[in-house]
CSV table of C-alpha atoms and ligand atoms in Angstrom, one decimal:
chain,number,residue,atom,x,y,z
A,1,UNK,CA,14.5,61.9,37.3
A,2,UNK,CA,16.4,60.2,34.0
A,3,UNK,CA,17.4,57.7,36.4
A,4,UNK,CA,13.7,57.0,37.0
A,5,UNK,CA,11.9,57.5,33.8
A,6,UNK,CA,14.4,54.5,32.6
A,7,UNK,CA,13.8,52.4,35.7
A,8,UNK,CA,9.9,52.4,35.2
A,9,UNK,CA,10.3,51.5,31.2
A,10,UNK,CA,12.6,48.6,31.8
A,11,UNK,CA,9.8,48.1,34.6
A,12,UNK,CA,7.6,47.6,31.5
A,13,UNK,CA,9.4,46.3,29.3
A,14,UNK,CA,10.1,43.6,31.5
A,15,UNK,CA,6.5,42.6,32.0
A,16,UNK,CA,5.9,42.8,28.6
A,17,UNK,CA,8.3,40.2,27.8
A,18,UNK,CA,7.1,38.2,30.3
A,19,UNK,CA,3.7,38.0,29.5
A,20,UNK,CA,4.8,37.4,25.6
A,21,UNK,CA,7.1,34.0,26.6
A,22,UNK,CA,4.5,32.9,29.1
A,23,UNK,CA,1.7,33.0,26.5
A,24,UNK,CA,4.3,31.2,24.2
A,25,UNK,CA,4.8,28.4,26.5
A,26,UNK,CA,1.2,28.0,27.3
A,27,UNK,CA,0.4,28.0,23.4
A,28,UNK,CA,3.3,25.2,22.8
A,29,UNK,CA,2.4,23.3,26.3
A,30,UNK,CA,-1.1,23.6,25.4
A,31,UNK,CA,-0.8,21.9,21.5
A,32,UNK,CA,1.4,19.1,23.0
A,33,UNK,CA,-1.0,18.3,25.2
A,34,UNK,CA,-3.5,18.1,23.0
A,35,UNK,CA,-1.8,15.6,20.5
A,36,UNK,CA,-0.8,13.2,23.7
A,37,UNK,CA,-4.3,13.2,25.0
A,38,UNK,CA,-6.3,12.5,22.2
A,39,UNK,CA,-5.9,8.4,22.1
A,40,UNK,CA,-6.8,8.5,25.6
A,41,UNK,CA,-10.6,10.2,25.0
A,42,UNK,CA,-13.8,8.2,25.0
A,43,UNK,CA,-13.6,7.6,20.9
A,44,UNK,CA,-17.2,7.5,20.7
A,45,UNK,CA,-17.4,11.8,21.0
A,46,UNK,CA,-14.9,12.4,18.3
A,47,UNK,CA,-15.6,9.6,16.3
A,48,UNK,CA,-19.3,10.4,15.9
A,49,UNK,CA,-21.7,7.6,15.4
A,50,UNK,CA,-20.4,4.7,12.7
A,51,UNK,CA,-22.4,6.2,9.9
A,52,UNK,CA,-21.4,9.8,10.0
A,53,UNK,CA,-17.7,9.1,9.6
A,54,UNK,CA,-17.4,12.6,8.1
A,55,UNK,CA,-16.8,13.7,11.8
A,56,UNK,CA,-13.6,11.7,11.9
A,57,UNK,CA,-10.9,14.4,12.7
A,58,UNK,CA,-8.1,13.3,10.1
A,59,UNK,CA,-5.5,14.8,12.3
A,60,UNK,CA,-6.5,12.8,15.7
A,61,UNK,CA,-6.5,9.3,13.6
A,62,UNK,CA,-3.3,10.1,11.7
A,63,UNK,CA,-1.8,10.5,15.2
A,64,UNK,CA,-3.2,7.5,16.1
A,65,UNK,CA,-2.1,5.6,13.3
A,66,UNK,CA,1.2,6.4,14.6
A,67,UNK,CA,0.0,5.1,17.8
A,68,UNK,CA,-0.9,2.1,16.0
A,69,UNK,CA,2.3,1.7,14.3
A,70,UNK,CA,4.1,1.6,17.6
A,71,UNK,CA,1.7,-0.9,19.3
A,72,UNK,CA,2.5,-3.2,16.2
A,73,UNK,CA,5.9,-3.6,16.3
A,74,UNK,CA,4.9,-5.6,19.4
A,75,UNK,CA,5.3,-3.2,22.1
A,76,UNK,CA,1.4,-3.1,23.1
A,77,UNK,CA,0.7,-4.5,26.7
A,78,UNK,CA,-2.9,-5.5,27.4
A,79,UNK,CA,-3.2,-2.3,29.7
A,80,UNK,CA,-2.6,-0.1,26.6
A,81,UNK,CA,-5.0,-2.1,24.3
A,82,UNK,CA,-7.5,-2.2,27.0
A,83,UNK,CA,-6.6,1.5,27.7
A,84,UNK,CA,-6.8,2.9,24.2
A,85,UNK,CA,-9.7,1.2,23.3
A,86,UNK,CA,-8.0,-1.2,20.4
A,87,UNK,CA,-9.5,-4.0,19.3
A,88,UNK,CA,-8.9,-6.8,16.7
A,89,UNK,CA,-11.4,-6.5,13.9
A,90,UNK,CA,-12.6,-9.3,11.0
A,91,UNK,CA,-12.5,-7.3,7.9
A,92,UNK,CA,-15.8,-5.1,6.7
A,93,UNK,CA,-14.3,-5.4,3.0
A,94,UNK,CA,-11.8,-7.4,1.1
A,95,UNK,CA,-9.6,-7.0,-2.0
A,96,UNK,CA,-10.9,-10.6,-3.5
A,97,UNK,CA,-8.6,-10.3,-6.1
A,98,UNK,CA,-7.6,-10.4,-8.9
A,99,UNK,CA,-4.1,-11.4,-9.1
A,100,UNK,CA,-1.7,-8.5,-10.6
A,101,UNK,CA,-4.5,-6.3,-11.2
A,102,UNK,CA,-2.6,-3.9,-8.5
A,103,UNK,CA,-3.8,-5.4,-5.1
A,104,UNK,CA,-1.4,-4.2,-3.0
A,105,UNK,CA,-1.2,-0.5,-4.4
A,106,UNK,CA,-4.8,-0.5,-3.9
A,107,UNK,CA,-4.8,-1.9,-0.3
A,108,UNK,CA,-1.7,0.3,0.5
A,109,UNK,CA,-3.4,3.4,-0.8
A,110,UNK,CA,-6.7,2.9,1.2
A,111,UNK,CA,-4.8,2.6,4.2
A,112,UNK,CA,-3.9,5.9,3.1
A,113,UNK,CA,-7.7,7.0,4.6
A,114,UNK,CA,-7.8,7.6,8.5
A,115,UNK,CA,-10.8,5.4,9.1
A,116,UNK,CA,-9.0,2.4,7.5
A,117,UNK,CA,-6.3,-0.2,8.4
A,118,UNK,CA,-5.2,-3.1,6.7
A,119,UNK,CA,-3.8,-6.6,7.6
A,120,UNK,CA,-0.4,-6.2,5.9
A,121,UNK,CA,0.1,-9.8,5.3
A,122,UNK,CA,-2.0,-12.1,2.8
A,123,UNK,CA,-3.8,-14.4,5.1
A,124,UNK,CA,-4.8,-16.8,2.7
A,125,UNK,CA,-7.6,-18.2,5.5
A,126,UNK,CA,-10.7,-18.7,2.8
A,127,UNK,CA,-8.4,-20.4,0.5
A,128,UNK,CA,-6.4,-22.6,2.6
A,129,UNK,CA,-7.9,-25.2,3.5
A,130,UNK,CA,-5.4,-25.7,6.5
A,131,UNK,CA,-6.1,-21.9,7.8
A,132,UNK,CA,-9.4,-22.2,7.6
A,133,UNK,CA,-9.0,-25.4,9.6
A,134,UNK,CA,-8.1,-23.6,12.4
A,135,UNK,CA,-10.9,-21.0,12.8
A,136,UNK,CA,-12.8,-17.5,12.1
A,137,UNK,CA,-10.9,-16.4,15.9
A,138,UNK,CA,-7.5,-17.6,14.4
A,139,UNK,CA,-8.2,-15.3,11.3
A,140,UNK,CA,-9.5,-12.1,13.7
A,141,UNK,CA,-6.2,-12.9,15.4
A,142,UNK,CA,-4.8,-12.3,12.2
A,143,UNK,CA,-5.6,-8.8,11.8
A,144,UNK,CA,-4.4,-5.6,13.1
A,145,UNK,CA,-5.6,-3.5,16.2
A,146,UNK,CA,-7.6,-0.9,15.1
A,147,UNK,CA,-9.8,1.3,17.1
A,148,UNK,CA,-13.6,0.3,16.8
A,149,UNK,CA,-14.8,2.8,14.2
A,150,UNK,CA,-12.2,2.3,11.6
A,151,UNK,CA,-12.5,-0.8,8.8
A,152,UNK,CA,-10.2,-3.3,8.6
A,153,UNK,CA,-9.6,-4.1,5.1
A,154,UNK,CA,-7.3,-7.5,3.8
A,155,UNK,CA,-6.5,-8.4,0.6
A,156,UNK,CA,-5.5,-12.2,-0.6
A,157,UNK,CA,-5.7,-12.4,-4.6
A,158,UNK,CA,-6.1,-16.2,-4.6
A,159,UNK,CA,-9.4,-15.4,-2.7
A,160,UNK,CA,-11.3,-14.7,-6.6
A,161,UNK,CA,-10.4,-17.9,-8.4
A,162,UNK,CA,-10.6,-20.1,-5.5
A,163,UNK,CA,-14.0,-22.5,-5.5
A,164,UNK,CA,-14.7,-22.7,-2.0
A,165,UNK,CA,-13.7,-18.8,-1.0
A,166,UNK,CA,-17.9,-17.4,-1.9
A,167,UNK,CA,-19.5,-19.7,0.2
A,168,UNK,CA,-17.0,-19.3,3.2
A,169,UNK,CA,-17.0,-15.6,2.9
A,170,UNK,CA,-20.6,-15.5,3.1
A,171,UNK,CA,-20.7,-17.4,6.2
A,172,UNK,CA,-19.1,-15.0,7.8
A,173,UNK,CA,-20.4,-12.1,6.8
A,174,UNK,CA,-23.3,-11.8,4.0
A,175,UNK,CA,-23.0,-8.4,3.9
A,176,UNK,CA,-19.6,-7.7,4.0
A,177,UNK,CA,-17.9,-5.3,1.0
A,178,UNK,CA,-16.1,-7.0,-2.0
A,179,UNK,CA,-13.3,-5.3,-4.1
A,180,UNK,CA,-11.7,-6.4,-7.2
A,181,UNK,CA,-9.0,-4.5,-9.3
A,182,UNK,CA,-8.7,-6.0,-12.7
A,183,UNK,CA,-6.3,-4.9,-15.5
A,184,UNK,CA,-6.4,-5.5,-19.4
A,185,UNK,CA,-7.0,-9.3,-19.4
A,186,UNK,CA,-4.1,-9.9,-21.5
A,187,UNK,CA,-1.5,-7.5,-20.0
A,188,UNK,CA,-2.7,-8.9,-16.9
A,189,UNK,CA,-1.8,-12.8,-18.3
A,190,UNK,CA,1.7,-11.4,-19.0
A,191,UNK,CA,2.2,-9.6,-15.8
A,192,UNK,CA,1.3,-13.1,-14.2
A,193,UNK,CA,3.6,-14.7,-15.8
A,194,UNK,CA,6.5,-12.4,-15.4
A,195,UNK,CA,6.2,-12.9,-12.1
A,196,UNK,CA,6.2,-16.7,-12.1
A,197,UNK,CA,9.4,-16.4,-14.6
A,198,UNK,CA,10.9,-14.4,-12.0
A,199,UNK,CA,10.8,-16.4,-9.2
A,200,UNK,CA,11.8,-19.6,-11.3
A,201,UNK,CA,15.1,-17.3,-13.1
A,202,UNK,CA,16.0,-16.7,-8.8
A,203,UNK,CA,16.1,-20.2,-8.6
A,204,UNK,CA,18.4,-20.4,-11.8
A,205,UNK,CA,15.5,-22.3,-13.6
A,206,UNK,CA,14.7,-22.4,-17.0
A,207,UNK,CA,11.3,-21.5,-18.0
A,208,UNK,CA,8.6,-21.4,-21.3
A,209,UNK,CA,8.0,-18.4,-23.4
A,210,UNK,CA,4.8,-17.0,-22.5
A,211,UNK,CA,3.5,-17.4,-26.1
A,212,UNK,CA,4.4,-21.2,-25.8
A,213,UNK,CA,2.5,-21.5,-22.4
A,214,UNK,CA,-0.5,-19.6,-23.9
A,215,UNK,CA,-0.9,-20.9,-27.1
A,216,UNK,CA,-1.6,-24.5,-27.1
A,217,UNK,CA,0.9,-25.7,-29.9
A,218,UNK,CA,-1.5,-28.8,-31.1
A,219,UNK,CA,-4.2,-26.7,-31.8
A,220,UNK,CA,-2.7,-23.7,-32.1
A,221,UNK,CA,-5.7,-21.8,-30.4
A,222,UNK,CA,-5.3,-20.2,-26.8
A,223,UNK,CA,-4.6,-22.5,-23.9
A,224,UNK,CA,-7.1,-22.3,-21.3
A,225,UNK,CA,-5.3,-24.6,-19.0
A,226,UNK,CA,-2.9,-22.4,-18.2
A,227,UNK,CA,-3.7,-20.6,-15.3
A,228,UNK,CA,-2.3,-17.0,-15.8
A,229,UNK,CA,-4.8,-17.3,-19.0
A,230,UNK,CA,-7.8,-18.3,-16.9
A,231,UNK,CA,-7.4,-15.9,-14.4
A,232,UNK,CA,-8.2,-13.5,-16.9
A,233,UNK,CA,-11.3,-14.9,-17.8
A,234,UNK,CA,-12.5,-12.4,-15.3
A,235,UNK,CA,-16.6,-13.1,-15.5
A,236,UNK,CA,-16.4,-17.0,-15.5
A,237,UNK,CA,-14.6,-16.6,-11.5
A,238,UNK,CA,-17.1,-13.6,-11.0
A,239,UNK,CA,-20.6,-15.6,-11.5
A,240,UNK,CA,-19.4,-18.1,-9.0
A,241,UNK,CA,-19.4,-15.2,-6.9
A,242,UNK,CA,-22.7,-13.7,-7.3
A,243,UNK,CA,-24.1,-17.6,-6.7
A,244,UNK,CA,-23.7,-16.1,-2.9
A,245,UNK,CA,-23.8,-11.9,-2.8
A,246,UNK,CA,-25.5,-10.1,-5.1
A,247,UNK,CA,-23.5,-7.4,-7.5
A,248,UNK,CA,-24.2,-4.0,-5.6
A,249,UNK,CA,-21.6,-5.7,-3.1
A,250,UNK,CA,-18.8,-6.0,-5.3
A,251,UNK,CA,-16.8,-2.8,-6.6
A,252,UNK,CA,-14.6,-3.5,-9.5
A,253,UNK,CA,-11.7,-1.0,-9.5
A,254,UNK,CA,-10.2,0.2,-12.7
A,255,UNK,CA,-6.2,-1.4,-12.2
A,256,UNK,CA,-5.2,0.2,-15.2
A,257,UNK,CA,-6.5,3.7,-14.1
A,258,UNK,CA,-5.0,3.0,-10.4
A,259,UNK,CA,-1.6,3.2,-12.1
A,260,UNK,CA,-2.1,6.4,-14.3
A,261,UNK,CA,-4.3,8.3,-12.4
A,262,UNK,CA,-5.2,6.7,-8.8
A,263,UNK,CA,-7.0,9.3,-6.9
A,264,UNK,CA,-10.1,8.8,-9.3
A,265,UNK,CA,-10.0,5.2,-8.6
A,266,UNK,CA,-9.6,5.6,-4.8
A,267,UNK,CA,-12.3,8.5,-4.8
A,268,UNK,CA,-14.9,5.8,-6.5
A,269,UNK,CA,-13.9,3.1,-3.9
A,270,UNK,CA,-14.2,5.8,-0.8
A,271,UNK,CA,-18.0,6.3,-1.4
A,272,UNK,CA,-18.2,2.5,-1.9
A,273,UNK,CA,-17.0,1.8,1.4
A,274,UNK,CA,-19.4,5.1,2.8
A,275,UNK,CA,-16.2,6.6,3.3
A,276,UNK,CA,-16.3,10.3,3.6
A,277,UNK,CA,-13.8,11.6,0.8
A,278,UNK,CA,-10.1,11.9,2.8
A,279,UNK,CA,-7.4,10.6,0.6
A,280,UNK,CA,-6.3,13.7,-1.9
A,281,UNK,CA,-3.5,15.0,-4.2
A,282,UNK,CA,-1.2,15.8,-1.6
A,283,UNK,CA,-1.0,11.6,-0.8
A,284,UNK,CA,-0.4,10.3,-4.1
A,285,UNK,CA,3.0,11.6,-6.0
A,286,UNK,CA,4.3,10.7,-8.8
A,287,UNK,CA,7.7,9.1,-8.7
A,288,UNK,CA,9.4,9.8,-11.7
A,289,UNK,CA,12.1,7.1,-11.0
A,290,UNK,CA,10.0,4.4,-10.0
A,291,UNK,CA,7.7,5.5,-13.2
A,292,UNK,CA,4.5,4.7,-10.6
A,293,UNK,CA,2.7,6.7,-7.9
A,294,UNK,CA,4.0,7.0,-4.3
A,295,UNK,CA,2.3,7.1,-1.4
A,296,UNK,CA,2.9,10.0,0.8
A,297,UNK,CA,1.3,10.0,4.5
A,298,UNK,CA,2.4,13.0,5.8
A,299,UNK,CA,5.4,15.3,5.5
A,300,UNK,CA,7.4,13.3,6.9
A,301,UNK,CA,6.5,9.7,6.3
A,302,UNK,CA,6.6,8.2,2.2
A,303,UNK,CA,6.7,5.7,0.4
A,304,UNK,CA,6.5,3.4,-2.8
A,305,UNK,CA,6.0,0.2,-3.3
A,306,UNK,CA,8.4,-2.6,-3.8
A,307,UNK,CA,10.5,-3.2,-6.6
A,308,UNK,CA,8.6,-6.3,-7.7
A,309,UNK,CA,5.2,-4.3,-8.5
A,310,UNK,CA,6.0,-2.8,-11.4
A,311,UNK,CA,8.1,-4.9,-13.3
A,312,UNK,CA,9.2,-5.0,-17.0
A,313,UNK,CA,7.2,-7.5,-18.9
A,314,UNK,CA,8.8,-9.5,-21.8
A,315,UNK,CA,8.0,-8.7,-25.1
A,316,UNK,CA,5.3,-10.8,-26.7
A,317,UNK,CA,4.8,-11.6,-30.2
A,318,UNK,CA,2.1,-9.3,-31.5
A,319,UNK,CA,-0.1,-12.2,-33.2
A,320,UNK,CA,0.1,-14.1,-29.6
A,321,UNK,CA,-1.4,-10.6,-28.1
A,322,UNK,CA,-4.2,-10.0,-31.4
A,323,UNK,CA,-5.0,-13.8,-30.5
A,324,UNK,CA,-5.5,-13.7,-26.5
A,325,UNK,CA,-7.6,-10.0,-27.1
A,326,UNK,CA,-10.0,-12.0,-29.5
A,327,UNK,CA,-10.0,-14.7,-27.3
A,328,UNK,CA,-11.0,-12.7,-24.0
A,329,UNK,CA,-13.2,-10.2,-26.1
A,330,UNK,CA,-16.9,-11.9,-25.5
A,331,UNK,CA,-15.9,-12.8,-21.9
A,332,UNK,CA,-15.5,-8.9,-21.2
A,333,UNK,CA,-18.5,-8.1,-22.5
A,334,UNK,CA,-19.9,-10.2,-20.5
A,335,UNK,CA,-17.9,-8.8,-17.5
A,336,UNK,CA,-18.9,-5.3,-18.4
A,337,UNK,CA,-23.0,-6.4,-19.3
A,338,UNK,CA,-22.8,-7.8,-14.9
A,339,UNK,CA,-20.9,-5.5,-13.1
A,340,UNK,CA,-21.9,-2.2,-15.0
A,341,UNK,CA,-18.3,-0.8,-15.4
A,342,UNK,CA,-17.2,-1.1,-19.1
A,343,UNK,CA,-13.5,-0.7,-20.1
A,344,UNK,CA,-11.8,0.4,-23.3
A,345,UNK,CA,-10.2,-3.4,-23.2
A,346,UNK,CA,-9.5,-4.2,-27.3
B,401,A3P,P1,3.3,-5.2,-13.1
B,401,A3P,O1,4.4,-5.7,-12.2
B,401,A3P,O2,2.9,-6.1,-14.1
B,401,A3P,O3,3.6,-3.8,-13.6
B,401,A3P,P2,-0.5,-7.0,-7.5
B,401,A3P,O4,-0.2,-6.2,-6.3
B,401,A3P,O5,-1.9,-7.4,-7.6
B,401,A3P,O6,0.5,-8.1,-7.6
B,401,A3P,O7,-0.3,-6.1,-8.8
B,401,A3P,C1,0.9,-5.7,-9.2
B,401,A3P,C2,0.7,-4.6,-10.2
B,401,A3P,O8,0.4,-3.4,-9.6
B,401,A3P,C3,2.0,-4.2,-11.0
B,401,A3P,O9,2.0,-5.0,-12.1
B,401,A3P,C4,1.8,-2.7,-11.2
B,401,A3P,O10,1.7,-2.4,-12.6
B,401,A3P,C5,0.6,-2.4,-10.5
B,401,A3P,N1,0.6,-1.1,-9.8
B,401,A3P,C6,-0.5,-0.2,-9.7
B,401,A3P,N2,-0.1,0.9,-9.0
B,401,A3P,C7,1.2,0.7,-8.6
B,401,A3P,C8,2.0,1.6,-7.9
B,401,A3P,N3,1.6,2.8,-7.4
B,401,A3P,N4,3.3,1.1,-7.7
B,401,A3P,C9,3.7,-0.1,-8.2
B,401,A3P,N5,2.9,-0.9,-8.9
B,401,A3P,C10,1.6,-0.5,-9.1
């Protein structure tokens, strides 16, 4: 009877167990499954239509992001960019510039956002004469796959303070989005400059002071030749602009804010680009080390950028700075009065 009683619970307990692994394996089979089929369905019924990107499930494109990062190291067959849909995109917004005002942490932070990939190269086409030479299908050959809902987004600094860029631009797309990062004019001169200085001490050549390039020593007032000085000169580049678009298609992004406290920044230039609000907290860390903001996709994938954003700029004579702040005062009102952003520049 014993002998029975203990038969019939192993019995049970037995079935029990069974039914509790099975449900297990269906559960684990079941999420797995999931996650591999999601490229493969018809984008349009979890994208949602292109203006209700709210429905974008962050999860499916952060998969396919990864998707995408595998099909650009040059492994993607035709099949596979017929079969998931990818295409090659011209960009619905560019970073125009300006030069040092933190381009690439702002292009590498809105890539952050599911719905956006960016051409990781400069591509210099509106600027170069030779690039543009060769055609608007050699530039869309330029950028990445993406899949059709997402924005493609490039950035090429030179693009702001180039003559011919506007007009070019606009004949490719009038309405297309235009983003520009500036900085504090004259910390913005120096950082250009430290650049340039760097690349001339790799080549083990000498190079000016930055108050002797920016001071022009026979007058002794500021030198507008010199480029890094011009390039500040933010609103004399921008009115050449609004010659083609008008200024509710430019967004000017705060560079100085993007360092100290980026989300903000980000969260302003999301509902530019009609961008339902995806980039948070948890993607931007700061690096203590670095002494900048890192960019963190997911739990296992970081990072932040190179060593030669963020560099230590010489110290400049205070007079040179007082003079270059007076000298680019009246221009950023200006810059303030036509955009409608005003900074706490001196
Ligand atoms: P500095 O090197 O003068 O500090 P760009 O990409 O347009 O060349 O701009 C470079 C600037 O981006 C750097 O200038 C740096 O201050 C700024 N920047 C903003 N956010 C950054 C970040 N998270 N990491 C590194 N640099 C950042």
């Amino acid at each position: 009877m014993l002998f029975k009683q203990q038969a019939l619970l192993r019995q049970k307990l037995f079935v029990l167990g069974s039914l509790a692994i099975g449900s297990l394996l269906y559960l684990v089979a079941r999420v797995g499954s999931l996650d591999r089929l999601q490229p493969i369905c018809p984008i349009e019924s979890r994208l949602g239509p292109p203006h209700l990107p709210e429905q974008i499930p962050l999860r499916t494109l952060q998969y396919k992001r990864g998707l995408l990062h595998e099909l650009r190291k040059g492994n993607a067959t035709k099949e596979q960019i017929r079969l998931h849909n990818l295409v090659q995109l011209l960009p619905r917004a560019i970073i125009i510039g300006v030069r040092k005002g933190g381009t690439r942490a702002l292009l590498e932070m809105l890539n952050l956002h599911p719905a956006v990939v960016k051409a990781s190269q400069e591509i210099h086409f509106f600027d170069n004469d030779q690039n543009y030479a060769r055609g608007i299908d050699w530039y869309r050959e330029k950028m990445p796959f993406s899949f059709p809902h997402q924005i493609t987004i490039e950035k090429s600094p030179a693009y702001f303070i180039t003559e011919e860029v506007p007009e070019r631009i606009f004949k490719m797309n009038s309405s297309i989005k235009l983003l520009i990062i500036v900085r504090e004019p004259t910390t913005r001169a120096v950082s250009d400059y430290t650049q340039v200085l760097e690349g001339k001490e790799r080549k083990n050549k000498t190079y000016h002071k930055f108050e002797k390039m920016a001071i022009d020593g026979n007058t002794c007032e500021v030198n507008t030749k010199y480029k890094a000085v011009r390039t500040s000169i933010y609103t004399k580049h921008l009115e050449r602009w609004l010659k083609y678009f008008p200024v509710e298609q430019f967004h000017i992004v705060d560079g100085d804010r993007l360092i100290t406290d980026p989300l903000p920044e980000l969260q302003l230039v999301e509902r530019f680009l009609n961008l339902p609000s995806r980039i948070s907290h948890y993607n931007l860390y700061f690096n203590a080390t670095r002494g900048f903001y890192c960019l963190r996709f997911n739990i296992v994938f970081n990072k932040c950028l190179a060593g030669s954003k963020g560099r230590i700029h010489p110290e400049v004579d205070p007079s040179v700075v007082a003079k270059l702040r007076k000298f680019f005062h009246p221009f950023n009102q200006k810059f303030y009065q036509i955009t409608g952003r005003t900074f706490n520049w001196p």
